[in-house]
Structures are given as structure tokens and as C-alpha cells.
Tab-separated table of C-alpha atoms in Angstrom:
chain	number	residue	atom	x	y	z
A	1	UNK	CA	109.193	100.831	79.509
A	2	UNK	CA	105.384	100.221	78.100
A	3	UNK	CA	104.649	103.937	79.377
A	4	UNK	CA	103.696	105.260	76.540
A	5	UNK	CA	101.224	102.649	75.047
A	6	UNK	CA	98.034	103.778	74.102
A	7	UNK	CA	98.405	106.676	76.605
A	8	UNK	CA	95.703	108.795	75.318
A	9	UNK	CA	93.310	106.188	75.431
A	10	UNK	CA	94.009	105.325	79.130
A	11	UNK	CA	93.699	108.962	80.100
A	12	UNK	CA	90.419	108.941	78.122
A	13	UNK	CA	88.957	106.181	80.070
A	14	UNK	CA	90.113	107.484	83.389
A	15	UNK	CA	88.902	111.007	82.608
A	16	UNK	CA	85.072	109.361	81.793
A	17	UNK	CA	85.390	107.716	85.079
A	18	UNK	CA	87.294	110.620	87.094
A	19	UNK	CA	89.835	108.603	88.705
A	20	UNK	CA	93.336	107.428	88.198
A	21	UNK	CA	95.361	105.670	88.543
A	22	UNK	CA	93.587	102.107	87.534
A	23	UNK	CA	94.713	99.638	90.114
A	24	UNK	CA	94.963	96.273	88.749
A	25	UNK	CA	95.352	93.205	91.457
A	26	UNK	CA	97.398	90.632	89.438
A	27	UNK	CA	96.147	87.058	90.976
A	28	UNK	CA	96.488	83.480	89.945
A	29	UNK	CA	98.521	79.975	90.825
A	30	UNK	CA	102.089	79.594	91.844
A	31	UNK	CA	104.282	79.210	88.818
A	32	UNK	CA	101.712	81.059	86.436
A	33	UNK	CA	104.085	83.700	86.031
A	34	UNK	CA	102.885	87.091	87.532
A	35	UNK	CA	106.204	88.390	88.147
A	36	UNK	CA	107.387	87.421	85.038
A	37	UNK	CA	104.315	89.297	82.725
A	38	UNK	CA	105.093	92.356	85.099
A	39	UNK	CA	108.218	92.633	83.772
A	40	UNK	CA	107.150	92.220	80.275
A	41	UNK	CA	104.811	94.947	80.742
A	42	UNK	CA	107.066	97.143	82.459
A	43	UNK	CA	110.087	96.036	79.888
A	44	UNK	CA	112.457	95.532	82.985
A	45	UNK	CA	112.583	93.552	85.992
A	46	UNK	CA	110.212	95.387	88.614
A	47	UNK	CA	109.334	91.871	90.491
A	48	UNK	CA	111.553	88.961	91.297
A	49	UNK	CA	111.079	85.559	89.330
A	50	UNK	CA	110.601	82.417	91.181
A	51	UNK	CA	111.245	79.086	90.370
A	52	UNK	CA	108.532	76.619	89.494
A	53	UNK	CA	108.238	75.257	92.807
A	54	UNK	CA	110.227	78.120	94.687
A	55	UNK	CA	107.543	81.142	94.820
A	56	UNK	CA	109.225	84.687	95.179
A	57	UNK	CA	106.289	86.589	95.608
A	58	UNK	CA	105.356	86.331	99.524
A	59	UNK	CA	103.681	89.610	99.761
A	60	UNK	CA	101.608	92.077	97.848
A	61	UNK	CA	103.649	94.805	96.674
A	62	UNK	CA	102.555	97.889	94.233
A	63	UNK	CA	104.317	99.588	90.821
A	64	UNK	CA	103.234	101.601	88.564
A	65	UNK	CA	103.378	101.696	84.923
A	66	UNK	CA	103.200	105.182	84.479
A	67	UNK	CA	100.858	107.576	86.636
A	68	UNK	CA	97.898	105.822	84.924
A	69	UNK	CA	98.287	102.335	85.870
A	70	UNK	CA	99.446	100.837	88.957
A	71	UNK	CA	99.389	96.806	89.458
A	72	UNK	CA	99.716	94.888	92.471
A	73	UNK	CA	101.843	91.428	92.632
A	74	UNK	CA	100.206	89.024	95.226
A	75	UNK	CA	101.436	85.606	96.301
A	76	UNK	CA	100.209	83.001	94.299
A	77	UNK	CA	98.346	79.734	95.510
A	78	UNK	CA	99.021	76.210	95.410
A	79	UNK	CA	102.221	75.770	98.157
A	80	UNK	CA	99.845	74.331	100.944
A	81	UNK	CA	96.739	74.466	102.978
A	82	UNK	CA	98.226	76.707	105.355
A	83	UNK	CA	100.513	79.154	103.266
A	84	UNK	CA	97.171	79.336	101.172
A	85	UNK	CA	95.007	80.186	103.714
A	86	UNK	CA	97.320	83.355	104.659
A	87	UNK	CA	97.495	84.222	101.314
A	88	UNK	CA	93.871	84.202	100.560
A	89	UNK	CA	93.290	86.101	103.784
A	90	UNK	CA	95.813	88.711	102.077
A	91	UNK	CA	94.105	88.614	98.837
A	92	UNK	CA	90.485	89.711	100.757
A	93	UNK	CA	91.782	92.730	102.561
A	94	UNK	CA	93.388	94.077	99.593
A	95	UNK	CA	90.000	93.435	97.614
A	96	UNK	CA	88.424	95.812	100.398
A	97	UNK	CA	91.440	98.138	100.846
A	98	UNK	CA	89.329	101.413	100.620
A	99	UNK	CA	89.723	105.347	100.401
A	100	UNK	CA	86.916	108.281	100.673
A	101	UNK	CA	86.158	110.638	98.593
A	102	UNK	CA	83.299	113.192	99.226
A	103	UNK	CA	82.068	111.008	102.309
A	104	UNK	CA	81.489	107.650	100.238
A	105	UNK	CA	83.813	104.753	100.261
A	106	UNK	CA	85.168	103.024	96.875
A	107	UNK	CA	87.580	100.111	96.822
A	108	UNK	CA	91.387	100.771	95.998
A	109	UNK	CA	91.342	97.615	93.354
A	110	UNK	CA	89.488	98.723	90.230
A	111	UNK	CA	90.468	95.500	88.302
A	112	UNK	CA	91.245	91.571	88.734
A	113	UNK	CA	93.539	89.898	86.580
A	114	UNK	CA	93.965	86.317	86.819
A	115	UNK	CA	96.979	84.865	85.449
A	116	UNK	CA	96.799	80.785	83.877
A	117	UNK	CA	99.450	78.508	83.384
A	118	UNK	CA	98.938	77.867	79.972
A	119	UNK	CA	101.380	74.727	79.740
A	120	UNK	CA	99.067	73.014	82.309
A	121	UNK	CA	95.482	71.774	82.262
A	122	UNK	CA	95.252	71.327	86.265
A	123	UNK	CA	92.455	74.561	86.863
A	124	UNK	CA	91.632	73.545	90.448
A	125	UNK	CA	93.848	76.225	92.312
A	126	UNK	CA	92.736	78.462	89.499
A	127	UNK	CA	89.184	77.543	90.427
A	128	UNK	CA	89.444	77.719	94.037
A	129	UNK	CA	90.760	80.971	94.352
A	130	UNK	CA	87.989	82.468	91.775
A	131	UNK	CA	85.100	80.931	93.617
A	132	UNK	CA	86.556	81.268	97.282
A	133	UNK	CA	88.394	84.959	97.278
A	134	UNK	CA	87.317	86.659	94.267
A	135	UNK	CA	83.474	85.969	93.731
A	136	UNK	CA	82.124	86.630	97.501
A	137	UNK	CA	84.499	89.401	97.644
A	138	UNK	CA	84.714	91.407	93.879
A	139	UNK	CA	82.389	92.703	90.974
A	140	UNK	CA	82.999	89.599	88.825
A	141	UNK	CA	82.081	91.876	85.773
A	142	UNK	CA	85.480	93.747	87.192
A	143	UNK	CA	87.241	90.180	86.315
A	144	UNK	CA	89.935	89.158	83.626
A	145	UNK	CA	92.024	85.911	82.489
A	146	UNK	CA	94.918	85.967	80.493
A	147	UNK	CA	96.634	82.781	79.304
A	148	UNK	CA	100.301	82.907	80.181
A	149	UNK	CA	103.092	80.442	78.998
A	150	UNK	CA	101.547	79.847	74.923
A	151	UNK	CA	105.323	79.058	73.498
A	152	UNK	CA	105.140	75.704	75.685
A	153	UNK	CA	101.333	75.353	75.760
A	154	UNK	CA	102.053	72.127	73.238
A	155	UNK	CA	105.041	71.011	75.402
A	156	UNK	CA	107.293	73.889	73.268
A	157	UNK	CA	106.590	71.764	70.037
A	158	UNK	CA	104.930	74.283	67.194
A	159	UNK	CA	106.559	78.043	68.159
A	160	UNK	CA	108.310	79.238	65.684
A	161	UNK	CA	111.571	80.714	67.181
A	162	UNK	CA	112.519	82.705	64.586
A	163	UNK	CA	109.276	84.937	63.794
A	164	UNK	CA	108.567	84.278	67.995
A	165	UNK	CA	105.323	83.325	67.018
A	166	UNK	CA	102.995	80.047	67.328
A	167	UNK	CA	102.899	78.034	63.841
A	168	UNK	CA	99.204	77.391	62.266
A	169	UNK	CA	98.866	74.932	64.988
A	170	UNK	CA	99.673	76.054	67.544
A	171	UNK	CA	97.676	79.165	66.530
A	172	UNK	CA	94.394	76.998	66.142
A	173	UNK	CA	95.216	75.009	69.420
A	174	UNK	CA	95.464	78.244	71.793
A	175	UNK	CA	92.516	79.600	70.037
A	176	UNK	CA	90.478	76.166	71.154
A	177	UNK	CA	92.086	76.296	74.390
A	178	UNK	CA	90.702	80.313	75.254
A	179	UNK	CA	86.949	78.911	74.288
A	180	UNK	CA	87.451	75.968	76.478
A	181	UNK	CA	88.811	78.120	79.410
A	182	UNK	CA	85.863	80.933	78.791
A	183	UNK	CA	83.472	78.068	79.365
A	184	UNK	CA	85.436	75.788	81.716
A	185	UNK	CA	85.474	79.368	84.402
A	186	UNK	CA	81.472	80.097	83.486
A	187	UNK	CA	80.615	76.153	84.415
A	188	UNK	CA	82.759	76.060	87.730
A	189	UNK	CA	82.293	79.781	89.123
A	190	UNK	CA	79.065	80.527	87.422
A	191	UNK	CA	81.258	84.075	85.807
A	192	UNK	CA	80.930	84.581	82.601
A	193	UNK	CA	84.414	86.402	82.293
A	194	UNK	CA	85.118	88.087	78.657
A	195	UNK	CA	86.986	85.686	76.384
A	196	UNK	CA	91.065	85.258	77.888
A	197	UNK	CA	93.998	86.499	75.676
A	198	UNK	CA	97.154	84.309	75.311
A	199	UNK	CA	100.460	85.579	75.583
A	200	UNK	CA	104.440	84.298	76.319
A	201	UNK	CA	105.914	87.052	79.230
A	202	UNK	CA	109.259	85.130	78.463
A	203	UNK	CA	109.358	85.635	74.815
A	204	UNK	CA	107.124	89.092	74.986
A	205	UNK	CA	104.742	87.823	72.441
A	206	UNK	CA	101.083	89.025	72.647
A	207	UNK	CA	102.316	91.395	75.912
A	208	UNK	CA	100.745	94.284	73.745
A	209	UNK	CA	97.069	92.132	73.518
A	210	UNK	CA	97.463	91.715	77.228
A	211	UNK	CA	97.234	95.846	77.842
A	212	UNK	CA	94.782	96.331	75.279
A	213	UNK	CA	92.497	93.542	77.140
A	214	UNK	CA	93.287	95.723	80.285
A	215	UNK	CA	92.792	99.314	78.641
A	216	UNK	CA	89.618	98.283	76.695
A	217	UNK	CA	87.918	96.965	79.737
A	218	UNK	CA	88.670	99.943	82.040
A	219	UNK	CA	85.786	100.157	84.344
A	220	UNK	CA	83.797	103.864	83.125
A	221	UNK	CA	83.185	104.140	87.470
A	222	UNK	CA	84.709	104.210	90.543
A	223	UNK	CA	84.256	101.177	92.332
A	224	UNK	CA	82.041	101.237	95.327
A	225	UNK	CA	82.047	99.257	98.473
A	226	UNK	CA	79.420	99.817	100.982
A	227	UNK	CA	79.388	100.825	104.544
């Protein structure tokens, strides 16, 4: 397990910010692959993997990385208008699940991460659940994107198997496709997210990039919700 990654400079953070542990809401389309980067952070299978059209996550459920860092699977969107709707309703109560501390109220999610698809170019679910759940709802300064799925981004053509690594262009290709994303999300949610990572949960490339996005962009406060 991951639990020992850059340890001193979580407790650091949390320490400056007198808190702990950082919960991270893990958000983003069915078939993304939430489940799946969980257990490439975690280095074992903590959350069941669906098929592509066969969601396993139906609920939010909670794990913790070590007693630092805690992230929450959540359904995804994108099976229906209905199953979406209960979903998103989910989503919103977690993004106000609160707790007290010396009489004020903070929210229990200190981070978003949305998960991408990064074999597909369809970013309307991706969209929808930005501008409809997360922006009325969050502190979109509280908001990452990570790129899942970059061994098949070009259909699986231009990974190199045996150093599990994208070839030179692949490389340049993922590196286009995070600018396009960074200004695809600012034009259609008006958030101007910092620039996505790209990663492969299946082949554990980049997973490392992925926590380092997280750890560097710990949040140096509790987050507050108002009465």
C-alpha cells in the first residue's frame, strides 16, 4: 500500500491547516474508472470494478489511505435520467456533510477529484455534473481533474508495453489533450481548474503524479460552510 508516500509532506500540510485526515470525494462518469485508480492508489483492491456499461459503484463508500487521507467512491453518471438524478442528489449531501468544531461548521469534503475517460472525447456527463453538482455546491478552487485511461487514449496504438510507458507520441498527444481539457472545463463551467495529470490505474503508470497533484494542492484551511 501507497501509505508511506510523501508522508511527511502530507502531515506538513495538514499540520499548517490543523486538520486531518484530507477527505477527497472521487467524482466523474460511469466507466472513467474510480474504482479502478483507488486501487492503484491503495495497491490492492479496496473498491469493486465494474464493467463498461455495468457500474459497481451504487453508493458512496469511504477508505482511507493511511490516517492522513481518506477518499470517498461515489456512483458515477451517465446510466439514465433517473439513476442520475439520485446520484447527483447523493453527490450534494455529501458536498455539505458537515462537523463542528469550536461552534463553527466546516464541510467533511476538503477536496474534489474528477476522474476523465481519457479514451473518449464525449465531455458532456463530465460537464454536466461540474456545472450542475459541483459549482453551485463546492469551492471550485477546491477542484481537480485527472485524465484516466492514457495507454488507450490513441485506441492502445503508441504505449510501449515493455517500459509501460507512452512512446514520443503518444507523450506529445496526452500533453495536447491536458491543454485542451484545461480550456475545454474553463469555456463550459467558467473554472479555471489547475492543469489535469494523465495516468493508466490499469497499468499503474503516472499513479505517483496523481498523489502528488493531490498532496501539492492540499487546501492550507479547513473548509467552511455557513449556517
Amino acid at each position: 500500500m501507497r501509505n508511506v508516500y510523501r508522508m511527511s509532506d502530507i502531515d506538513r500540510n495538514l499540520t499548517i491547516a490543523r486538520f486531518r485526515p484530507l477527505d477527497v470525494l472521487v467524482i466523474g462518469a460511469t466507466g472513467a474508472g474510480k474504482s479502478s485508480t483507488l486501487n492503484a492508489l491503495f495497491q490492492q483492491e479496496v473498491a469493486k470494478v465494474g464493467g463498461q456499461c455495468d457500474p459497481e459503484t451504487m453508493h458512496v463508500s469511504s477508505m482511507n489511505l493511511n490516517e492522513m487521507l481518506r477518499f470517498w467512491d461515489t456512483p458515477g453518471l451517465g446510466d439514465g435520467i433517473s439513476e442520475d438524478r439520485c446520484h447527483a442528489e447523493e453527490l450534494i449531501r455529501l458536498l455539505y456533510k458537515d462537523y463542528y468544531l469550536d461552534e463553527k461548521r466546516y464541510g467533511l469534503v476538503d477536496l474534489v477529484l474528477v476522474i476523465l475517460d481519457g479514451s473518449g472525447r464525449d465531455m458532456g456527463t463530465t460537464y454536466k455534473l461540474l456545472n450542475e453538482v459541483v459549482v453551485p455546491n463546492f469551492q471550485t478552487d477546491r477542484v481537480l481533474i485527472a485524465i484516466n485511461q492514457a495507454d488507450v487514449t490513441m485506441k492502445g496504438r503508441h504505449w510501449d508495453e515493455e517500459r509501460n510507458c507512452p512512446d514520443e507520441v503518444l507523450w506529445e498527444f496526452l500533453e495536447n489533450k491536458v491543454d485542451s481539457i484545461q480550456a475545454r472545463v474553463k469555456e463550459a463551467t467558467g473554472i479555471q481548474v489547475t492543469r489535469p495529470v494523465y495516468y493508466s490505474a490499469e497499468k499503474e503508470f503516472h499513479v505517483n503524479e496523481l498523489l502528488d497533484m493531490i498532496i501539492d494542492h492540499m487546501p492550507k484551511e479547513r473548509r467552511k460552510l455557513v449556517l
